[in-house]
Each structure stands twice: as structure tokens, then as C-alpha cells.
């Protein structure tokens, strides 16, 4: 194992430059991925792709978010994620 160089390091030298996390939503119904479902967090809405997936990024450690998933002919689905400390995959089953 290589030796760790000695010296004085600041926290920014030891931490990644971008210490934020992402949330990937996977939206489906009865085992079928739903394309063009709208996922909203705060004022940002993004539609799911052909795999029922969409990713939001830039959440700081400890963040709390509320989200809403909407798709025509399905009931709206709302939820929340608390204390974000890592990248998250949130599976949403629409009915």
C-alpha cells in the first residue's frame, strides 16, 4: 500500500469538489415502465424516459424533499425523502 503523503490538508483537499447527491425515480404500473410521467420537486418538473426513469441532482447532504408524480389516466402520487445522505433510487408504482 502506498504511503500517504504527510502535510497539512484542508477539508476541501480531502473531499470531492461536488459533495451533492442525486435522486433517480423509476415510475411503473403493474410491472410496466411509464414514459412521460411528470416528476416534480419544488419548481422543477422532468418527464420520465422510455425506461420510466428520471434523475434530479444537486441535493446537499441532509436535504429533505417533497415530490409529486403525475401521469394522465393514473392517480397522482406524492411522497417525501428525508435526510438525503447518498444517491437514492425511488421506485414509484402508479395506479
mmCIF file of C-alpha atoms in Angstrom, residues 3-91:
data_model
loop_
_atom_site.group_PDB
_atom_site.id
_atom_site.type_symbol
_atom_site.label_atom_id
_atom_site.label_comp_id
_atom_site.label_asym_id
_atom_site.label_seq_id
_atom_site.Cartn_x
_atom_site.Cartn_y
_atom_site.Cartn_z
ATOM 1 C CA UNK A 3 2.329 5.779 1.865
ATOM 2 C CA UNK A 4 0.022 8.728 2.439
ATOM 3 C CA UNK A 5 1.930 11.966 1.869
ATOM 4 C CA UNK A 6 2.471 13.972 5.019
ATOM 5 C CA UNK A 7 1.465 17.576 5.287
ATOM 6 C CA UNK A 8 -1.410 19.832 6.219
ATOM 7 C CA UNK A 9 -4.598 19.322 4.232
ATOM 8 C CA UNK A 10 -7.727 21.397 4.192
ATOM 9 C CA UNK A 11 -11.138 19.752 4.127
ATOM 10 C CA UNK A 12 -11.641 20.820 0.505
ATOM 11 C CA UNK A 13 -8.489 18.912 -0.482
ATOM 12 C CA UNK A 14 -9.790 15.733 1.127
ATOM 13 C CA UNK A 15 -13.434 15.958 -0.007
ATOM 14 C CA UNK A 16 -14.883 15.691 -3.501
ATOM 15 C CA UNK A 17 -15.424 19.071 -5.126
ATOM 16 C CA UNK A 18 -19.124 18.311 -5.632
ATOM 17 C CA UNK A 19 -20.495 16.899 -2.391
ATOM 18 C CA UNK A 20 -24.091 16.626 -3.624
ATOM 19 C CA UNK A 21 -26.393 13.710 -4.266
ATOM 20 C CA UNK A 22 -28.932 12.667 -6.875
ATOM 21 C CA UNK A 23 -32.355 11.033 -6.759
ATOM 22 C CA UNK A 24 -33.412 8.722 -9.577
ATOM 23 C CA UNK A 25 -37.123 7.987 -9.866
ATOM 24 C CA UNK A 26 -38.295 4.818 -11.584
ATOM 25 C CA UNK A 27 -42.012 5.040 -12.373
ATOM 26 C CA UNK A 28 -44.055 1.977 -13.317
ATOM 27 C CA UNK A 29 -47.503 0.443 -13.201
ATOM 28 C CA UNK A 30 -48.123 -3.292 -12.937
ATOM 29 C CA UNK A 31 -44.533 -4.050 -13.927
ATOM 30 C CA UNK A 32 -44.513 -1.746 -16.986
ATOM 31 C CA UNK A 33 -42.262 1.336 -17.029
ATOM 32 C CA UNK A 34 -44.195 4.561 -17.645
ATOM 33 C CA UNK A 35 -42.736 7.022 -20.133
ATOM 34 C CA UNK A 36 -43.722 10.716 -19.921
ATOM 35 C CA UNK A 37 -44.771 10.666 -16.271
ATOM 36 C CA UNK A 38 -44.069 14.117 -14.817
ATOM 37 C CA UNK A 39 -41.980 14.165 -11.643
ATOM 38 C CA UNK A 40 -41.911 17.484 -9.780
ATOM 39 C CA UNK A 41 -39.578 18.597 -6.997
ATOM 40 C CA UNK A 42 -40.007 22.234 -5.914
ATOM 41 C CA UNK A 43 -40.487 24.194 -9.158
ATOM 42 C CA UNK A 44 -38.712 21.706 -11.441
ATOM 43 C CA UNK A 45 -40.666 19.139 -13.466
ATOM 44 C CA UNK A 46 -38.953 16.481 -15.592
ATOM 45 C CA UNK A 47 -40.647 13.725 -17.625
ATOM 46 C CA UNK A 48 -39.572 10.105 -17.381
ATOM 47 C CA UNK A 49 -37.811 8.446 -20.315
ATOM 48 C CA UNK A 50 -38.752 5.174 -22.073
ATOM 49 C CA UNK A 51 -37.406 3.260 -19.053
ATOM 50 C CA UNK A 52 -39.684 5.155 -16.657
ATOM 51 C CA UNK A 53 -36.620 6.878 -15.233
ATOM 52 C CA UNK A 54 -35.680 10.460 -14.430
ATOM 53 C CA UNK A 55 -32.841 11.847 -12.313
ATOM 54 C CA UNK A 56 -32.662 15.037 -10.294
ATOM 55 C CA UNK A 57 -29.272 16.076 -8.944
ATOM 56 C CA UNK A 58 -27.587 18.672 -6.759
ATOM 57 C CA UNK A 59 -29.095 17.816 -3.370
ATOM 58 C CA UNK A 60 -26.920 18.785 -0.438
ATOM 59 C CA UNK A 61 -26.252 16.352 2.380
ATOM 60 C CA UNK A 62 -29.159 16.281 4.833
ATOM 61 C CA UNK A 63 -31.680 17.708 2.355
ATOM 62 C CA UNK A 64 -35.393 16.959 2.682
ATOM 63 C CA UNK A 65 -37.632 16.982 -0.393
ATOM 64 C CA UNK A 66 -41.276 16.527 -1.311
ATOM 65 C CA UNK A 67 -42.165 15.219 -4.742
ATOM 66 C CA UNK A 68 -45.206 14.693 -6.955
ATOM 67 C CA UNK A 69 -45.568 12.196 -9.810
ATOM 68 C CA UNK A 70 -48.342 12.758 -12.367
ATOM 69 C CA UNK A 71 -49.415 10.875 -15.492
ATOM 70 C CA UNK A 72 -52.642 11.082 -17.421
ATOM 71 C CA UNK A 73 -55.089 8.258 -16.564
ATOM 72 C CA UNK A 74 -53.248 7.470 -13.294
ATOM 73 C CA UNK A 75 -53.730 8.718 -9.741
ATOM 74 C CA UNK A 76 -51.209 11.366 -8.668
ATOM 75 C CA UNK A 77 -48.545 10.042 -6.313
ATOM 76 C CA UNK A 78 -46.838 12.250 -3.733
ATOM 77 C CA UNK A 79 -44.061 11.414 -1.341
ATOM 78 C CA UNK A 80 -41.088 12.751 0.536
ATOM 79 C CA UNK A 81 -37.472 11.827 1.143
ATOM 80 C CA UNK A 82 -35.769 12.974 4.340
ATOM 81 C CA UNK A 83 -32.145 13.443 5.327
ATOM 82 C CA UNK A 84 -30.524 12.677 1.970
ATOM 83 C CA UNK A 85 -27.033 11.308 2.678
ATOM 84 C CA UNK A 86 -26.347 9.348 -0.521
ATOM 85 C CA UNK A 87 -27.601 8.874 -4.073
ATOM 86 C CA UNK A 88 -31.116 7.431 -3.957
ATOM 87 C CA UNK A 89 -33.326 5.389 -6.279
ATOM 88 C CA UNK A 90 -37.020 5.915 -5.528
ATOM 89 C CA UNK A 91 -39.427 3.439 -7.110
#
